[in-house]
């Protein structure tokens, strides 16, 4: 079975926009919000969500630069993974926590695909070493099921039922040719 | 009287095959193939027959370090390597610096009965370089010592060296010098070179050998005494010896198989099996030594067989002992190196590497000349009727893959483990009796 | 790719070295916070095996391993060193029996880490923490990291950077590793020493050679001063400390010859008043304290890259979830 597109560029755009609205609504404003993407594609999604929220809230770009926008950063979880010994050593990705920190704030973790939940488990551990948020929420573009840990997303772009013999690929223009989500059989 | 032996169809010096008949301890007749008979036949079809090899430089470790080698195990290794005579170096414990010790070594050699064991006497008491040992007593002893050496250490005091050279003239002895300036080689670990600089190992500069040789040939000329230079290892030393010989100075010199084959690059593994004194040198030195062996500047090939127990090599480089095994691999390496064709002699050659081997030269380098330098009467004789039947019979049609465990030596520190050397020793006759038959001890 | 061991700076490609430095950079930001510990090497056992005293190198490795949550065993083998060669093997077999995943070895004999890695005594990774007068690769990495932070804003390689290494090059493992690594990273290295303290064949090294520090200092971005040991005088390498200091020591006058932004490194411990004057050592241009901090990050990076992945014998099953 060839690779099949399940979300195209406009689907991705709409999903990001909807999640941004939902995040804003549940957080009741931007004041305590910190958005942290999990590298690689989670970081790009986090930036898109932060930009969308700014747009919705009509925050000027200059204010964002002054730190009055939506704090957005990246959280590398490599050093917290539970599967390091199963693979070749992985390169570290940047971690950048906004200068405001995360103590007492609502942190929204952003990742592209939610699958076993192990990445998010690692992210929660990493977060605990950075500070003590008031709450942690999870936003994912695709939830493909097959959880191995008691982890549940708060904001979902698309629920995508899959079999374990399939792989899901998220493409984002920041690092790929286009915005899309595709699905394929393993080995294709 | 023992039974007669027929060595059938061997090729003396690699020439046309003949039958060699041995009666008692002598060659009785040399006959056309198929015409002779005897009580016992040793098949030498296709084999090269050489006069039994004579090693002027062997460490047998007994007395004192019997866990490394004994006169018996060393004799076995020698016989299996084609030797019928070895010279046991004096750096034993106690040092072979008295008639008592050299006679003990000599008697033990006779008891083992595989090769002539000729003790080398120490030049100075305890190898300490301060006072002459009783050279005359050793010369007059039953062991009739003629070669004197502090090998392992250099007789570096010029006055002492002069006296030793003069003194041994009384009994036609020879001083075999380990040429190494001690001050220039303090803490030395390998050849001083670009590589030693990169590896951070203290260097053993060529000049430390060459300067001593230069001094000693001048002393030998001045005193009119015989000097023998042990294990020449550098191109510069070859030049000094060539110059001395051109001036008629009474000097002979030896090179070891390892210095004719291996280079210092092996040290970059930090595997102490390659640690030896003098150290492995540059490719240019190896080539100069080979040329010197072929043109006669270097008179003999001597093994510097130096057994060390495993614990002395199974450690970091600086802590390791210096030395390599050599008796059982010497002839295979010589067969590659001593050739009429200068382009052959690769490190890992195989059987056809010996097509151009110069067997006459090998007989000179490994039997005739060392017997002459060491004044060994019954060794190095021509393969002809009337000669003492010391013969090494070498089969060029096979290959030998070297393995430390399979060697007869009590130690395993061969640098050639895994090498495939051309040929194999098939039979050895020692004073008319087989010491090795079909590659095994008789 | 960095392999199983870190034995020599010469074994590192430019990409390997940059990867180690980049990893160290990330680790520096991660550990710049109140909870400095990472769970990455939990359950791994790291041994520091020091046959020579070097408290600063040992605690740097120890701290690096502990920040990655490895179990650390300090094995000080002083007194059992060179005179008893077998002890290296026996010690190695002991560590192997204890299940060491990595052995960090400091030894007085050049090449000792190679024996540990290649003699078949142990299975784990071997990290050379200084062997005789041969190499000290993590020192070179931390020096490169420090240089990169100052000269190249903390990223990429060191292409074009001009670095002088001054002092006892002959006996210096730091110099050997630095010449190799800095060259690999594209820097132009000049070694400066009296001829007696330069190794035979130094002209074949990938660096320039000078006997005159005053000629070199105006053209460097950094100068690395090496410790000169008093016992070298016994070997007639130079007449006395005073003459050495006059001809090769870095004092304020000489530092003024350097370009304004050029920095001063020293691997420590410093001989104040010999190779470096107190004024220079305490000046803002001396980055010695930074070197110490960076040492921990670089050693964390090395430990992570050697131990943070799959042990070689394991297969991929179950990976990549």
XYZ file of N, CA and C in Angstrom, chain A residues 75-76 78-97 115-119 121-122 125-131 146 148 164, chain C residues 1-2 19 22-24 26-27 29-30 33-35 37-44 68 101 304-311 314-321:
234
model
N 11.878 21.937 24.328
C 12.273 21.058 25.422
C 12.760 19.750 24.805
N 14.117 19.576 24.833
C 14.654 18.320 24.302
C 14.534 17.249 25.367
N 15.756 14.046 24.883
C 16.669 12.931 24.581
C 17.303 12.340 25.836
N 17.761 13.233 26.715
C 18.498 12.751 27.884
C 17.591 12.053 28.890
N 16.273 12.131 28.662
C 15.304 11.525 29.577
C 14.627 10.307 28.969
N 15.000 9.920 27.772
C 14.325 8.808 27.092
C 14.577 7.500 27.830
N 13.618 6.592 27.730
C 13.815 5.285 28.354
C 14.311 4.247 27.346
N 14.547 4.689 26.109
C 14.959 3.718 25.092
C 16.336 4.049 24.515
N 17.132 4.807 25.280
C 18.442 5.207 24.752
C 19.289 4.001 24.386
N 19.176 2.957 25.195
C 20.083 1.816 24.980
C 19.596 0.918 23.848
N 18.463 1.249 23.258
C 17.969 0.413 22.169
C 18.414 0.920 20.808
N 19.033 2.074 20.777
C 19.396 2.655 19.486
C 20.776 3.256 19.537
N 21.299 3.558 18.358
C 22.528 4.347 18.272
C 22.355 5.624 19.100
N 23.450 6.117 19.597
C 23.370 7.322 20.407
C 22.761 8.469 19.573
N 21.868 9.220 20.227
C 21.148 10.275 19.505
C 21.803 11.633 19.736
N 21.753 12.452 18.734
C 22.241 13.823 18.891
C 21.264 14.587 19.790
N 21.806 15.507 20.583
C 20.943 16.335 21.428
C 20.354 17.470 20.585
N 19.112 17.829 20.904
C 18.465 18.977 20.264
C 18.463 20.123 21.271
N 18.275 21.334 20.766
C 18.313 22.463 21.705
C 17.146 22.434 22.692
N 17.453 22.810 23.913
C 16.414 23.111 24.887
C 16.484 24.610 25.135
N 15.341 25.315 24.957
C 15.384 26.732 25.310
C 14.106 27.064 26.063
N 14.307 27.376 27.306
C 13.185 27.724 28.174
C 13.064 29.253 28.145
N 1.898 8.610 20.303
C 1.832 7.184 19.994
C 1.895 6.427 21.316
N 3.061 5.914 21.702
C 3.147 5.115 22.929
C 2.977 5.969 24.178
N 3.302 7.251 24.089
C 3.256 8.127 25.259
C 4.590 8.227 25.972
N 5.597 7.465 25.510
C 6.889 7.450 26.217
C 7.639 8.779 26.067
N 7.497 9.396 24.921
C 8.143 10.700 24.731
C 7.592 11.704 25.741
N 6.152 11.015 28.609
C 6.653 10.627 29.941
C 8.031 11.263 30.172
N 8.910 11.149 29.149
C 10.249 11.727 29.259
C 10.162 13.247 29.393
N 9.328 14.262 32.873
C 10.518 14.178 33.724
C 11.432 15.373 33.485
N 11.636 15.694 32.212
C 12.520 16.815 31.886
C 11.964 18.105 32.488
N 10.655 18.268 32.380
C 10.007 19.474 32.874
C 10.188 19.617 34.393
N 10.111 18.473 35.077
C 10.243 18.508 36.536
C 11.624 19.014 36.951
N 12.650 18.748 36.099
C 13.992 19.236 36.427
C 14.164 20.713 36.087
N 13.250 21.253 35.278
C 13.371 22.668 34.905
C 12.659 23.540 35.925
N 11.532 23.063 36.447
C 10.796 23.879 37.415
C 9.499 23.200 37.830
N -2.605 3.478 20.451
C -1.598 2.497 20.901
C -0.765 3.007 22.076
N 1.043 3.198 25.593
C 1.680 2.234 26.494
C 1.789 2.794 27.909
N -0.393 -0.993 14.168
C 1.001 -0.818 14.559
C 1.965 -1.103 13.417
N 31.623 9.111 13.064
C 31.023 8.681 14.337
C 32.106 8.368 15.352
N 31.949 8.881 16.522
C 32.841 8.519 17.615
C 32.588 7.045 17.922
N 30.610 17.434 16.824
C 29.471 16.791 17.466
C 29.667 16.752 18.981
N 29.223 20.327 20.187
C 27.807 20.721 20.156
C 27.041 20.080 21.306
N 27.322 18.798 21.519
C 26.660 18.089 22.610
C 27.025 18.734 23.946
N 28.307 19.063 24.087
C 28.739 19.731 25.318
C 28.005 21.063 25.480
N 24.969 21.848 24.390
C 23.600 21.587 24.860
C 23.596 21.194 26.329
N 24.549 20.350 26.697
C 24.607 19.909 28.096
C 24.909 21.087 29.021
N 23.832 24.112 28.674
C 22.589 24.853 28.955
C 21.673 24.047 29.859
N 21.635 22.728 29.655
C 20.750 21.907 30.466
C 21.194 21.901 31.924
N 21.167 25.157 35.680
C 19.885 25.330 36.367
C 19.985 24.652 37.719
N 18.944 24.788 38.523
C 19.091 24.326 39.909
C 19.239 22.805 39.985
N 18.428 22.061 39.244
C 18.590 20.606 39.238
C 19.545 20.264 38.106
N 21.183 17.430 37.636
C 21.343 16.008 37.365
C 20.403 15.546 36.256
N 20.927 14.710 35.406
C 20.139 14.122 34.324
C 20.092 12.612 34.515
N 18.989 11.977 34.129
C 18.860 10.534 34.399
C 19.525 9.655 33.337
N 20.213 10.282 32.383
C 20.585 9.610 31.139
C 21.353 8.303 31.319
N 22.319 8.282 32.211
C 23.171 7.086 32.334
C 22.853 6.309 33.611
N 21.580 6.393 34.032
C 21.181 5.651 35.224
C 21.462 4.170 35.015
N 22.043 3.535 36.016
C 22.307 2.101 35.913
C 23.616 1.762 35.229
N 24.295 2.785 34.719
C 25.603 2.525 34.103
C 26.690 2.741 35.153
N 25.201 12.788 34.982
C 24.424 11.945 34.068
C 23.866 10.724 34.789
N 30.949 -0.234 32.745
C 30.561 0.105 31.376
C 31.596 1.001 30.721
N 28.213 10.738 27.387
C 26.911 10.512 26.761
C 27.071 9.854 25.393
N 28.010 10.365 24.595
C 28.148 9.837 23.239
C 28.719 8.420 23.234
N 29.510 8.078 24.241
C 30.053 6.712 24.289
C 29.083 5.729 24.928
N 28.329 6.209 25.931
C 27.503 5.282 26.712
C 26.009 5.507 26.521
N 25.627 6.583 25.852
C 24.217 6.949 25.805
C 23.407 6.197 24.777
N 24.059 5.347 24.007
C 23.326 4.613 22.985
C 23.331 3.132 23.261
N 23.052 2.405 22.220
C 22.937 0.958 22.349
C 24.318 0.340 22.535
N 24.460 -0.513 23.522
C 25.716 -1.272 23.586
C 25.839 -2.094 22.299
N 23.838 -5.404 21.460
C 22.377 -5.484 21.429
C 21.834 -5.209 20.033
N 20.705 -5.824 19.717
C 20.101 -5.617 18.410
C 19.036 -4.523 18.503
N 18.455 -4.185 17.340
C 17.534 -3.048 17.280
C 16.132 -3.350 17.786
N 15.855 -4.595 18.127
C 14.464 -4.963 18.425
C 13.825 -3.999 19.427
N 12.611 -3.638 19.135
C 11.860 -2.796 20.053
C 12.280 -1.344 20.065
N 13.208 -1.017 19.185
C 13.688 0.364 19.193
C 12.705 1.301 18.505
N 12.939 2.579 18.677
C 12.255 3.602 17.907
C 10.767 3.661 18.151
N 10.351 3.597 19.378
C 8.943 3.828 19.686
C 8.763 5.292 20.063
